[in-house]
Amino acid sequence: KSATKAASSVAASATHSHEIDTLGFKYASIDVVYSPFTAATTSYASVLKVQESDASGSGQADVSGLSITAGAGSTTGANVGAVARFNIDLRGRKRYLTVVTSPGNTVAIVTNARLTKAEQAATDATTAGVNSYASL
């Protein structure tokens, strides 16, 4: 199943968060994609972490080991940006994961979670969390 959230413009040091319901899945791979920056910055994100909770929208706590120190370097230019990935074994985790990030400069941000090893396989676009679906 896929779960995606996009923001066309997140200001420097503002917060972009994406809550993901992991019920019925054993593994998650979450990408946080930052568009190219228009100006140089020392880090593409001042905050980049995953939190968890048993309830939607409340009680989030940081997950130990799932906080990334965002790398420095140029993210400016037409085809340059930054991508961070979290690979998470969901066994023993709480139901809701929330990705939290604050960019180092104003950018577009997309978070995309791929939830796998489902208790019940997706059979159509709705259960796969996508707009179009094909399977062999």
CSV table of N, CA, C and O in Angstrom, one decimal:
chain,number,residue,atom,x,y,z
A,1,LYS,N,0.9,-1.2,0.0
A,1,LYS,CA,0.0,0.0,0.0
A,1,LYS,C,0.9,1.2,0.0
A,1,LYS,O,1.9,1.3,0.6
A,2,SER,N,0.5,2.3,-0.7
A,2,SER,CA,1.2,3.5,-0.7
A,2,SER,C,0.4,4.6,0.1
A,2,SER,O,-0.8,4.6,0.0
A,3,ALA,N,1.1,5.5,0.7
A,3,ALA,CA,0.5,6.6,1.4
A,3,ALA,C,1.4,7.8,1.1
A,3,ALA,O,2.6,7.8,1.5
A,4,THR,N,0.9,8.8,0.5
A,4,THR,CA,1.7,9.9,0.0
A,4,THR,C,1.1,11.3,0.5
A,4,THR,O,-0.1,11.4,0.6
A,5,LYS,N,1.9,12.2,0.9
A,5,LYS,CA,1.5,13.6,1.2
A,5,LYS,C,2.5,14.5,0.5
A,5,LYS,O,3.7,14.3,0.6
A,6,ALA,N,2.0,15.5,-0.1
A,6,ALA,CA,2.8,16.5,-0.8
A,6,ALA,C,2.5,17.9,-0.3
A,6,ALA,O,1.3,18.2,0.0
A,7,ALA,N,3.5,18.7,-0.2
A,7,ALA,CA,3.3,20.2,0.1
A,7,ALA,C,4.1,21.0,-0.9
A,7,ALA,O,5.3,20.7,-1.1
A,8,SER,N,3.4,21.9,-1.6
A,8,SER,CA,4.1,22.6,-2.7
A,8,SER,C,5.1,23.6,-2.2
A,8,SER,O,6.0,24.0,-2.9
A,9,SER,N,4.9,24.1,-1.0
A,9,SER,CA,5.9,25.1,-0.5
A,9,SER,C,5.9,25.1,1.1
A,9,SER,O,4.9,25.4,1.7
A,10,VAL,N,7.0,24.6,1.6
A,10,VAL,CA,7.2,24.6,3.0
A,10,VAL,C,8.3,25.5,3.4
A,10,VAL,O,9.4,25.4,2.8
A,11,ALA,N,8.0,26.5,4.2
A,11,ALA,CA,9.0,27.6,4.5
A,11,ALA,C,10.2,27.0,5.3
A,11,ALA,O,10.0,26.0,6.0
A,12,ALA,N,11.3,27.7,5.2
A,12,ALA,CA,12.5,27.3,6.0
A,12,ALA,C,12.1,27.2,7.5
A,12,ALA,O,11.4,28.1,8.0
A,13,SER,N,12.4,26.1,8.1
A,13,SER,CA,12.2,25.9,9.5
A,13,SER,C,10.7,25.7,9.9
A,13,SER,O,10.4,25.5,11.1
A,14,ALA,N,9.8,25.7,8.9
A,14,ALA,CA,8.4,25.3,9.2
A,14,ALA,C,8.3,23.8,9.2
A,14,ALA,O,9.3,23.1,8.9
A,15,THR,N,7.2,23.2,9.7
A,15,THR,CA,7.1,21.8,9.9
A,15,THR,C,6.2,21.2,8.8
A,15,THR,O,5.1,21.7,8.6
A,16,HIS,N,6.6,20.1,8.2
A,16,HIS,CA,5.8,19.3,7.3
A,16,HIS,C,5.7,17.9,8.1
A,16,HIS,O,6.7,17.3,8.4
A,17,SER,N,4.5,17.4,8.3
A,17,SER,CA,4.3,16.1,8.9
A,17,SER,C,3.3,15.3,8.1
A,17,SER,O,2.5,15.8,7.5
A,18,HIS,N,3.5,14.0,8.2
A,18,HIS,CA,2.7,13.0,7.5
A,18,HIS,C,2.4,11.8,8.4
A,18,HIS,O,3.4,11.1,8.7
A,19,GLU,N,1.2,11.6,8.8
A,19,GLU,CA,0.8,10.5,9.7
A,19,GLU,C,0.4,9.3,8.8
A,19,GLU,O,-0.4,9.5,7.8
A,20,ILE,N,0.9,8.1,9.1
A,20,ILE,CA,0.7,6.9,8.3
A,20,ILE,C,0.1,5.8,9.2
A,20,ILE,O,0.7,5.5,10.2
A,21,ASP,N,-1.0,5.3,8.8
A,21,ASP,CA,-1.7,4.2,9.5
A,21,ASP,C,-1.0,2.9,9.0
A,21,ASP,O,-1.2,2.6,7.8
A,22,THR,N,-0.4,2.2,9.8
A,22,THR,CA,0.4,1.0,9.4
A,22,THR,C,-0.4,-0.3,9.8
A,22,THR,O,0.2,-1.4,9.6
A,23,LEU,N,-1.7,-0.2,10.2
A,23,LEU,CA,-2.4,-1.4,10.5
A,23,LEU,C,-2.4,-2.5,9.4
A,23,LEU,O,-2.8,-2.2,8.3
A,24,GLY,N,-2.0,-3.7,9.8
A,24,GLY,CA,-2.1,-4.8,8.8
A,24,GLY,C,-0.8,-5.0,8.0
A,24,GLY,O,-0.7,-5.8,7.2
A,25,PHE,N,0.2,-4.2,8.3
A,25,PHE,CA,1.5,-4.3,7.6
A,25,PHE,C,2.7,-4.6,8.5
A,25,PHE,O,2.6,-4.2,9.7
A,26,LYS,N,3.7,-5.2,8.0
A,26,LYS,CA,4.9,-5.6,8.8
A,26,LYS,C,6.1,-4.8,8.4
A,26,LYS,O,7.1,-4.8,9.2
A,27,TYR,N,6.1,-4.0,7.4
A,27,TYR,CA,7.3,-3.3,7.0
A,27,TYR,C,6.9,-2.0,6.3
A,27,TYR,O,5.9,-1.9,5.6
A,28,ALA,N,7.7,-0.9,6.5
A,28,ALA,CA,7.5,0.4,5.8
A,28,ALA,C,8.8,0.9,5.3
A,28,ALA,O,9.8,0.8,6.0
A,29,SER,N,8.8,1.5,4.1
A,29,SER,CA,9.9,2.2,3.5
A,29,SER,C,9.3,3.6,3.2
A,29,SER,O,8.4,3.7,2.4
A,30,ILE,N,9.9,4.6,3.9
A,30,ILE,CA,9.3,6.0,3.7
A,30,ILE,C,10.4,6.9,3.1
A,30,ILE,O,11.5,7.0,3.7
A,31,ASP,N,10.1,7.5,2.0
A,31,ASP,CA,11.0,8.5,1.4
A,31,ASP,C,10.5,9.9,1.7
A,31,ASP,O,9.3,10.1,1.6
A,32,VAL,N,11.4,10.8,2.0
A,32,VAL,CA,11.1,12.2,2.1
A,32,VAL,C,11.9,12.9,1.0
A,32,VAL,O,13.1,12.8,1.0
A,33,VAL,N,11.2,13.5,0.1
A,33,VAL,CA,11.8,14.1,-1.1
A,33,VAL,C,11.7,15.6,-1.0
A,33,VAL,O,10.6,16.1,-0.8
A,34,TYR,N,12.8,16.3,-1.1
A,34,TYR,CA,12.8,17.8,-1.1
A,34,TYR,C,13.2,18.2,-2.5
A,34,TYR,O,14.1,17.7,-3.1
A,35,SER,N,12.4,19.2,-3.0
A,35,SER,CA,12.7,19.8,-4.3
A,35,SER,C,14.0,20.6,-4.2
A,35,SER,O,14.5,20.9,-3.1
A,36,PRO,N,14.6,21.0,-5.4
A,36,PRO,CA,15.8,21.8,-5.4
A,36,PRO,C,15.6,23.1,-4.6
A,36,PRO,O,14.5,23.7,-4.7
A,37,PHE,N,16.6,23.5,-3.9
A,37,PHE,CA,16.5,24.7,-3.1
A,37,PHE,C,16.9,25.9,-4.0
A,37,PHE,O,17.7,25.7,-5.0
A,38,THR,N,16.3,27.0,-3.8
A,38,THR,CA,16.7,28.2,-4.6
A,38,THR,C,17.9,28.9,-4.1
A,38,THR,O,18.4,29.8,-4.8
A,39,ALA,N,18.3,28.6,-2.9
A,39,ALA,CA,19.5,29.3,-2.3
A,39,ALA,C,20.2,28.2,-1.5
A,39,ALA,O,19.7,27.2,-1.1
A,40,ALA,N,21.5,28.4,-1.3
A,40,ALA,CA,22.4,27.5,-0.6
A,40,ALA,C,22.0,27.5,0.9
A,40,ALA,O,21.5,28.4,1.4
A,41,THR,N,22.1,26.3,1.5
A,41,THR,CA,21.9,26.1,2.9
A,41,THR,C,22.9,25.1,3.4
A,41,THR,O,23.5,24.3,2.7
A,42,THR,N,23.1,25.2,4.7
A,42,THR,CA,24.1,24.3,5.3
A,42,THR,C,23.5,22.9,5.5
A,42,THR,O,24.3,21.9,5.7
A,43,SER,N,22.2,22.7,5.6
A,43,SER,CA,21.6,21.4,5.7
A,43,SER,C,20.2,21.4,5.1
A,43,SER,O,19.5,22.4,5.2
A,44,TYR,N,19.8,20.4,4.4
A,44,TYR,CA,18.6,20.4,3.7
A,44,TYR,C,17.4,20.2,4.7
A,44,TYR,O,16.3,20.5,4.4
A,45,ALA,N,17.6,19.8,6.0
A,45,ALA,CA,16.6,19.8,7.0
A,45,ALA,C,17.2,19.9,8.4
A,45,ALA,O,18.2,19.3,8.7
A,46,SER,N,16.5,20.8,9.2
A,46,SER,CA,17.0,20.9,10.6
A,46,SER,C,16.3,19.8,11.4
A,46,SER,O,16.9,19.5,12.5
A,47,VAL,N,15.2,19.3,11.0
A,47,VAL,CA,14.5,18.2,11.7
A,47,VAL,C,14.1,17.2,10.7
A,47,VAL,O,13.6,17.5,9.6
A,48,LEU,N,14.4,15.9,10.9
A,48,LEU,CA,14.0,14.8,10.1
A,48,LEU,C,13.9,13.6,10.9
A,48,LEU,O,14.9,13.0,11.3
A,49,LYS,N,12.7,13.2,11.3
A,49,LYS,CA,12.5,12.1,12.2
A,49,LYS,C,11.2,11.4,12.0
A,49,LYS,O,10.3,11.9,11.3
A,50,VAL,N,11.0,10.2,12.7
A,50,VAL,CA,9.8,9.5,12.7
A,50,VAL,C,9.3,9.4,14.2
A,50,VAL,O,10.1,9.1,15.1
A,51,GLN,N,8.0,9.6,14.4
A,51,GLN,CA,7.4,9.4,15.7
A,51,GLN,C,6.3,8.3,15.6
A,51,GLN,O,5.9,7.9,14.5
A,52,GLU,N,5.9,7.8,16.7
A,52,GLU,CA,4.9,6.8,16.7
A,52,GLU,C,3.8,7.0,17.8
A,52,GLU,O,4.1,7.7,18.8
A,53,SER,N,2.6,6.4,17.6
A,53,SER,CA,1.6,6.6,18.6
A,53,SER,C,0.6,5.5,18.3
A,53,SER,O,0.4,4.9,17.2
A,54,ASP,N,-0.2,5.1,19.4
A,54,ASP,CA,-1.3,4.2,19.3
A,54,ASP,C,-2.6,4.9,18.8
A,54,ASP,O,-3.5,4.2,18.5
A,55,ALA,N,-2.6,6.2,18.9
A,55,ALA,CA,-3.8,6.9,18.5
A,55,ALA,C,-3.5,7.9,17.4
A,55,ALA,O,-2.5,8.5,17.4
A,56,SER,N,-4.5,8.0,16.5
A,56,SER,CA,-4.3,9.0,15.4
A,56,SER,C,-4.3,10.4,15.9
A,56,SER,O,-5.2,10.8,16.7
A,57,GLY,N,-3.4,11.2,15.6
A,57,GLY,CA,-3.4,12.6,15.9
A,57,GLY,C,-2.9,13.0,17.3
A,57,GLY,O,-2.9,14.2,17.6
A,58,SER,N,-2.5,12.1,18.1
A,58,SER,CA,-2.1,12.5,19.4
A,58,SER,C,-1.1,11.4,20.0
A,58,SER,O,-1.1,10.3,19.6
A,59,GLY,N,-0.4,11.9,21.0
A,59,GLY,CA,0.5,11.0,21.7
A,59,GLY,C,1.8,10.6,21.0
A,59,GLY,O,2.4,9.6,21.4
A,60,GLN,N,2.2,11.3,20.0
A,60,GLN,CA,3.4,10.9,19.2
A,60,GLN,C,4.6,11.1,20.1
A,60,GLN,O,4.8,12.0,20.8
A,61,ALA,N,5.5,10.0,20.0
A,61,ALA,CA,6.8,10.1,20.7
A,61,ALA,C,7.8,9.7,19.6
A,61,ALA,O,7.6,8.9,18.8
A,62,ASP,N,9.0,10.4,19.7
A,62,ASP,CA,10.1,10.1,18.8
A,62,ASP,C,10.5,8.6,18.9
A,62,ASP,O,10.5,8.0,20.0
A,63,VAL,N,10.8,8.0,17.8
A,63,VAL,CA,11.3,6.6,17.7
A,63,VAL,C,12.8,6.6,17.8
A,63,VAL,O,13.4,7.2,16.9
A,64,SER,N,13.3,6.0,18.8
A,64,SER,CA,14.8,5.9,18.9
A,64,SER,C,15.4,5.3,17.7
A,64,SER,O,15.0,4.3,17.2
A,65,GLY,N,16.4,6.0,17.2
A,65,GLY,CA,17.1,5.4,16.0
A,65,GLY,C,16.5,5.9,14.7
A,65,GLY,O,17.1,5.6,13.6
A,66,LEU,N,15.4,6.6,14.7
A,66,LEU,CA,14.8,7.1,13.5
A,66,LEU,C,14.8,8.6,13.4
A,66,LEU,O,13.8,9.2,13.1
A,67,SER,N,15.9,9.2,13.7
A,67,SER,CA,16.1,10.6,13.5
A,67,SER,C,17.4,10.8,12.7
A,67,SER,O,18.4,10.2,13.0
A,68,ILE,N,17.3,11.5,11.6
A,68,ILE,CA,18.4,11.6,10.7
A,68,ILE,C,19.0,13.0,10.8
A,68,ILE,O,18.3,14.0,10.8
A,69,THR,N,20.3,13.1,10.9
A,69,THR,CA,21.0,14.3,10.8
A,69,THR,C,21.2,14.6,9.3
A,69,THR,O,21.9,13.9,8.6
A,70,ALA,N,20.4,15.6,8.8
A,70,ALA,CA,20.4,15.9,7.4
A,70,ALA,C,21.7,16.3,6.9
A,70,ALA,O,22.4,17.2,7.5
A,71,GLY,N,22.2,15.8,5.7
A,71,GLY,CA,23.5,16.1,5.2
A,71,GLY,C,23.6,17.5,4.7
A,71,GLY,O,22.6,18.2,4.3
A,72,ALA,N,24.8,18.0,4.7
A,72,ALA,CA,25.0,19.3,4.1
A,72,ALA,C,25.4,19.1,2.6
A,72,ALA,O,25.4,18.0,2.1
A,73,GLY,N,25.6,20.2,2.0
A,73,GLY,CA,26.0,20.1,0.6
A,73,GLY,C,25.0,20.9,-0.3
A,73,GLY,O,23.9,21.2,0.2
A,74,SER,N,25.3,21.1,-1.5
A,74,SER,CA,24.5,21.9,-2.4
A,74,SER,C,23.3,21.1,-2.8
A,74,SER,O,23.3,20.0,-3.2
A,75,THR,N,22.1,21.7,-2.6
A,75,THR,CA,20.8,21.1,-3.1
A,75,THR,C,20.2,22.1,-4.1
A,75,THR,O,19.0,22.0,-4.4
A,76,THR,N,21.0,23.0,-4.6
A,76,THR,CA,20.5,24.0,-5.5
A,76,THR,C,20.7,23.5,-6.9
A,76,THR,O,21.6,22.7,-7.2
A,77,GLY,N,20.0,24.0,-7.9
A,77,GLY,CA,20.1,23.7,-9.3
A,77,GLY,C,18.9,23.0,-9.8
A,77,GLY,O,18.0,22.5,-9.0
A,78,ALA,N,18.7,23.0,-11.1
A,78,ALA,CA,17.5,22.5,-11.7
A,78,ALA,C,17.2,21.0,-11.4
A,78,ALA,O,16.0,20.7,-11.3
A,79,ASN,N,18.1,20.2,-11.3
A,79,ASN,CA,17.9,18.7,-11.1
A,79,ASN,C,18.4,18.2,-9.8
A,79,ASN,O,18.7,17.0,-9.7
A,80,VAL,N,18.6,19.1,-8.8
A,80,VAL,CA,19.2,18.7,-7.6
A,80,VAL,C,18.2,18.9,-6.5
A,80,VAL,O,17.4,19.9,-6.5
A,81,GLY,N,18.1,18.1,-5.5
A,81,GLY,CA,17.3,18.2,-4.3
A,81,GLY,C,17.9,17.3,-3.3
A,81,GLY,O,19.1,17.1,-3.3
A,82,ALA,N,17.0,16.7,-2.5
A,82,ALA,CA,17.5,15.7,-1.5
A,82,ALA,C,16.4,14.7,-1.2
A,82,ALA,O,15.3,15.0,-1.3
A,83,VAL,N,16.9,13.5,-1.0
A,83,VAL,CA,16.0,12.4,-0.6
A,83,VAL,C,16.5,11.7,0.6
A,83,VAL,O,17.7,11.4,0.7
A,84,ALA,N,15.6,11.5,1.6
A,84,ALA,CA,16.0,10.7,2.8
A,84,ALA,C,15.1,9.5,2.9
A,84,ALA,O,13.9,9.6,2.4
A,85,ARG,N,15.5,8.4,3.3
A,85,ARG,CA,14.7,7.1,3.4
A,85,ARG,C,14.8,6.6,4.8
A,85,ARG,O,15.9,6.5,5.4
A,86,PHE,N,13.6,6.1,5.3
A,86,PHE,CA,13.5,5.4,6.6
A,86,PHE,C,13.0,4.0,6.2
A,86,PHE,O,11.9,3.9,5.6
A,87,ASN,N,13.7,2.9,6.6
A,87,ASN,CA,13.3,1.5,6.4
A,87,ASN,C,12.9,1.0,7.8
A,87,ASN,O,13.8,1.0,8.7
A,88,ILE,N,11.7,0.6,8.0
A,88,ILE,CA,11.2,0.3,9.4
A,88,ILE,C,10.5,-1.0,9.4
A,88,ILE,O,9.5,-1.3,8.7
A,89,ASP,N,11.0,-1.9,10.3
A,89,ASP,CA,10.3,-3.1,10.7
A,89,ASP,C,9.2,-2.7,11.6
A,89,ASP,O,9.4,-2.2,12.7
A,90,LEU,N,7.9,-3.0,11.2
A,90,LEU,CA,6.8,-2.5,12.0
A,90,LEU,C,6.4,-3.5,13.1
A,90,LEU,O,5.6,-3.1,14.0
A,91,ARG,N,7.0,-4.7,13.2
A,91,ARG,CA,6.6,-5.6,14.2
A,91,ARG,C,7.1,-5.0,15.6
A,91,ARG,O,8.3,-4.6,15.7
A,92,GLY,N,6.2,-4.8,16.5
A,92,GLY,CA,6.5,-4.3,17.8
A,92,GLY,C,6.4,-2.7,17.9
A,92,GLY,O,6.6,-2.1,18.9
A,93,ARG,N,6.1,-2.1,16.7
A,93,ARG,CA,5.9,-0.7,16.7
A,93,ARG,C,4.4,-0.3,16.9
A,93,ARG,O,3.5,-1.2,16.8
A,94,LYS,N,4.2,0.9,17.3
A,94,LYS,CA,2.8,1.4,17.5
A,94,LYS,C,2.1,1.6,16.1
A,94,LYS,O,2.8,1.6,15.1
A,95,ARG,N,0.8,1.7,16.1
A,95,ARG,CA,0.0,1.7,14.9
A,95,ARG,C,0.3,2.9,13.9
A,95,ARG,O,0.4,2.7,12.7
A,96,TYR,N,0.5,4.1,14.5
A,96,TYR,CA,0.6,5.2,13.6
A,96,TYR,C,2.1,5.7,13.6
A,96,TYR,O,2.6,5.9,14.7
A,97,LEU,N,2.6,6.0,12.5
A,97,LEU,CA,3.9,6.6,12.3
A,97,LEU,C,3.7,8.0,11.8
A,97,LEU,O,2.9,8.2,10.9
A,98,THR,N,4.5,8.9,12.3
A,98,THR,CA,4.4,10.3,11.7
A,98,THR,C,5.8,10.7,11.4
A,98,THR,O,6.7,10.7,12.2
A,99,VAL,N,6.0,11.1,10.1
A,99,VAL,CA,7.2,11.6,9.6
A,99,VAL,C,7.2,13.1,9.8
A,99,VAL,O,6.2,13.8,9.5
A,100,VAL,N,8.2,13.7,10.5
A,100,VAL,CA,8.3,15.1,10.7
A,100,VAL,C,9.6,15.7,10.2
A,100,VAL,O,10.6,15.1,10.4
A,101,THR,N,9.4,16.8,9.4
A,101,THR,CA,10.6,17.4,8.9
A,101,THR,C,10.5,18.9,8.8
A,101,THR,O,9.4,19.4,8.7
A,102,SER,N,11.6,19.6,9.0
A,102,SER,CA,11.6,21.1,8.8
A,102,SER,C,12.8,21.4,7.9
A,102,SER,O,13.9,21.1,8.2
A,103,PRO,N,12.5,21.9,6.7
A,103,PRO,CA,13.5,22.1,5.7
A,103,PRO,C,14.4,23.3,6.0
A,103,PRO,O,14.0,24.2,6.8
A,104,GLY,N,15.6,23.2,5.5
A,104,GLY,CA,16.6,24.3,5.7
A,104,GLY,C,16.4,25.5,4.9
A,104,GLY,O,17.0,26.6,5.1
A,105,ASN,N,15.5,25.4,3.9
A,105,ASN,CA,15.2,26.5,3.0
A,105,ASN,C,13.7,26.2,2.5
A,105,ASN,O,13.2,25.1,2.6
A,106,THR,N,13.1,27.2,1.9
A,106,THR,CA,11.7,27.0,1.4
A,106,THR,C,11.8,26.0,0.2
A,106,THR,O,12.5,26.2,-0.8
A,107,VAL,N,11.0,24.9,0.3
A,107,VAL,CA,11.0,23.9,-0.8
A,107,VAL,C,9.6,23.2,-0.8
A,107,VAL,O,8.8,23.3,0.1
A,108,ALA,N,9.4,22.4,-1.9
A,108,ALA,CA,8.3,21.5,-2.0
A,108,ALA,C,8.8,20.2,-1.3
A,108,ALA,O,10.0,19.8,-1.4
A,109,ILE,N,7.9,19.5,-0.6
A,109,ILE,CA,8.3,18.3,0.1
A,109,ILE,C,7.2,17.2,-0.2
A,109,ILE,O,6.0,17.5,-0.2
A,110,VAL,N,7.6,16.0,-0.6
A,110,VAL,CA,6.7,14.9,-0.7
A,110,VAL,C,7.2,13.8,0.2
A,110,VAL,O,8.4,13.4,0.2
A,111,THR,N,6.3,13.2,1.0
A,111,THR,CA,6.6,12.0,1.7
A,111,THR,C,5.8,10.9,1.1
A,111,THR,O,4.6,11.0,0.8
A,112,ASN,N,6.5,9.8,0.9
A,112,ASN,CA,5.8,8.6,0.3
A,112,ASN,C,6.2,7.4,1.1
A,112,ASN,O,7.3,7.0,1.2
A,113,ALA,N,5.2,6.7,1.6
A,113,ALA,CA,5.4,5.5,2.4
A,113,ALA,C,4.9,4.3,1.6
A,113,ALA,O,3.8,4.3,1.0
A,114,ARG,N,5.7,3.3,1.5
A,114,ARG,CA,5.3,2.0,0.9
A,114,ARG,C,5.2,1.0,2.0
A,114,ARG,O,6.2,0.6,2.6
A,115,LEU,N,4.0,0.6,2.3
A,115,LEU,CA,3.8,-0.4,3.3
A,115,LEU,C,3.7,-1.8,2.7
A,115,LEU,O,3.0,-2.0,1.7
A,116,THR,N,4.5,-2.7,3.2
A,116,THR,CA,4.5,-4.1,2.6
A,116,THR,C,4.4,-5.2,3.6
A,116,THR,O,4.3,-4.9,4.8
A,117,LYS,N,4.4,-6.4,3.1
A,117,LYS,CA,4.2,-7.6,3.9
A,117,LYS,C,2.9,-7.5,4.7
A,117,LYS,O,2.8,-7.6,5.9
A,118,ALA,N,1.8,-7.3,3.9
A,118,ALA,CA,0.5,-7.1,4.4
A,118,ALA,C,-0.1,-8.4,4.9
A,118,ALA,O,0.2,-9.5,4.3
A,119,GLU,N,-1.0,-8.3,5.8
A,119,GLU,CA,-1.8,-9.4,6.3
A,119,GLU,C,-2.8,-9.9,5.2
A,119,GLU,O,-3.1,-11.0,5.0
A,120,GLN,N,-3.2,-8.9,4.4
A,120,GLN,CA,-4.1,-9.1,3.2
A,120,GLN,C,-3.6,-8.3,2.0
A,120,GLN,O,-3.5,-7.1,2.1
A,121,ALA,N,-3.4,-9.0,0.9
A,121,ALA,CA,-2.8,-8.3,-0.3
A,121,ALA,C,-3.8,-7.4,-0.9
A,121,ALA,O,-5.0,-7.6,-0.9
A,122,ALA,N,-3.3,-6.3,-1.5
A,122,ALA,CA,-4.1,-5.4,-2.2
A,122,ALA,C,-4.7,-6.0,-3.5
A,122,ALA,O,-4.0,-6.8,-4.1
A,123,THR,N,-5.9,-5.7,-3.8
A,123,THR,CA,-6.5,-6.3,-5.0
A,123,THR,C,-7.0,-5.2,-6.0
A,123,THR,O,-7.5,-5.6,-7.1
A,124,ASP,N,-7.0,-4.0,-5.6
A,124,ASP,CA,-7.4,-2.9,-6.5
A,124,ASP,C,-6.8,-1.6,-6.1
A,124,ASP,O,-6.0,-1.5,-5.1
A,125,ALA,N,-7.0,-0.5,-6.8
A,125,ALA,CA,-6.4,0.8,-6.6
A,125,ALA,C,-6.7,1.3,-5.1
A,125,ALA,O,-5.8,1.8,-4.5
A,126,THR,N,-7.9,1.1,-4.7
A,126,THR,CA,-8.3,1.6,-3.4
A,126,THR,C,-7.5,0.9,-2.3
A,126,THR,O,-6.9,1.6,-1.4
A,127,THR,N,-7.4,-0.4,-2.3
A,127,THR,CA,-6.7,-1.1,-1.2
A,127,THR,C,-5.2,-1.0,-1.4
A,127,THR,O,-4.5,-1.2,-0.4
A,128,ALA,N,-4.7,-0.6,-2.6
A,128,ALA,CA,-3.3,-0.3,-2.8
A,128,ALA,C,-2.9,1.1,-2.4
A,128,ALA,O,-1.7,1.4,-2.4
A,129,GLY,N,-3.9,2.0,-2.2
A,129,GLY,CA,-3.6,3.4,-1.9
A,129,GLY,C,-3.1,4.2,-3.1
A,129,GLY,O,-2.3,5.1,-2.9
A,130,VAL,N,-3.5,3.8,-4.3
A,130,VAL,CA,-3.0,4.5,-5.5
A,130,VAL,C,-4.2,4.9,-6.4
A,130,VAL,O,-5.3,4.5,-6.2
A,131,ASN,N,-3.9,5.7,-7.4
A,131,ASN,CA,-4.9,6.1,-8.4
A,131,ASN,C,-5.2,5.0,-9.5
A,131,ASN,O,-6.3,4.9,-9.9
A,132,SER,N,-4.1,4.4,-9.9
A,132,SER,CA,-4.2,3.3,-10.9
A,132,SER,C,-3.5,2.1,-10.5
A,132,SER,O,-2.5,2.2,-9.8
A,133,TYR,N,-4.0,0.9,-10.9
A,133,TYR,CA,-3.5,-0.3,-10.3
A,133,TYR,C,-3.5,-1.4,-11.4
A,133,TYR,O,-4.5,-1.5,-12.1
A,134,ALA,N,-2.4,-2.1,-11.5
A,134,ALA,CA,-2.4,-3.3,-12.4
A,134,ALA,C,-1.6,-4.4,-11.7
A,134,ALA,O,-0.6,-4.1,-11.0
A,135,SER,N,-2.0,-5.6,-11.9
A,135,SER,CA,-1.3,-6.8,-11.3
A,135,SER,C,-1.3,-8.0,-12.2
A,135,SER,O,-2.3,-8.2,-12.9
A,136,LEU,N,-0.3,-8.8,-12.2
A,136,LEU,CA,-0.2,-10.0,-12.9
A,136,LEU,C,-0.3,-11.2,-12.0
A,136,LEU,O,0.3,-11.2,-10.9
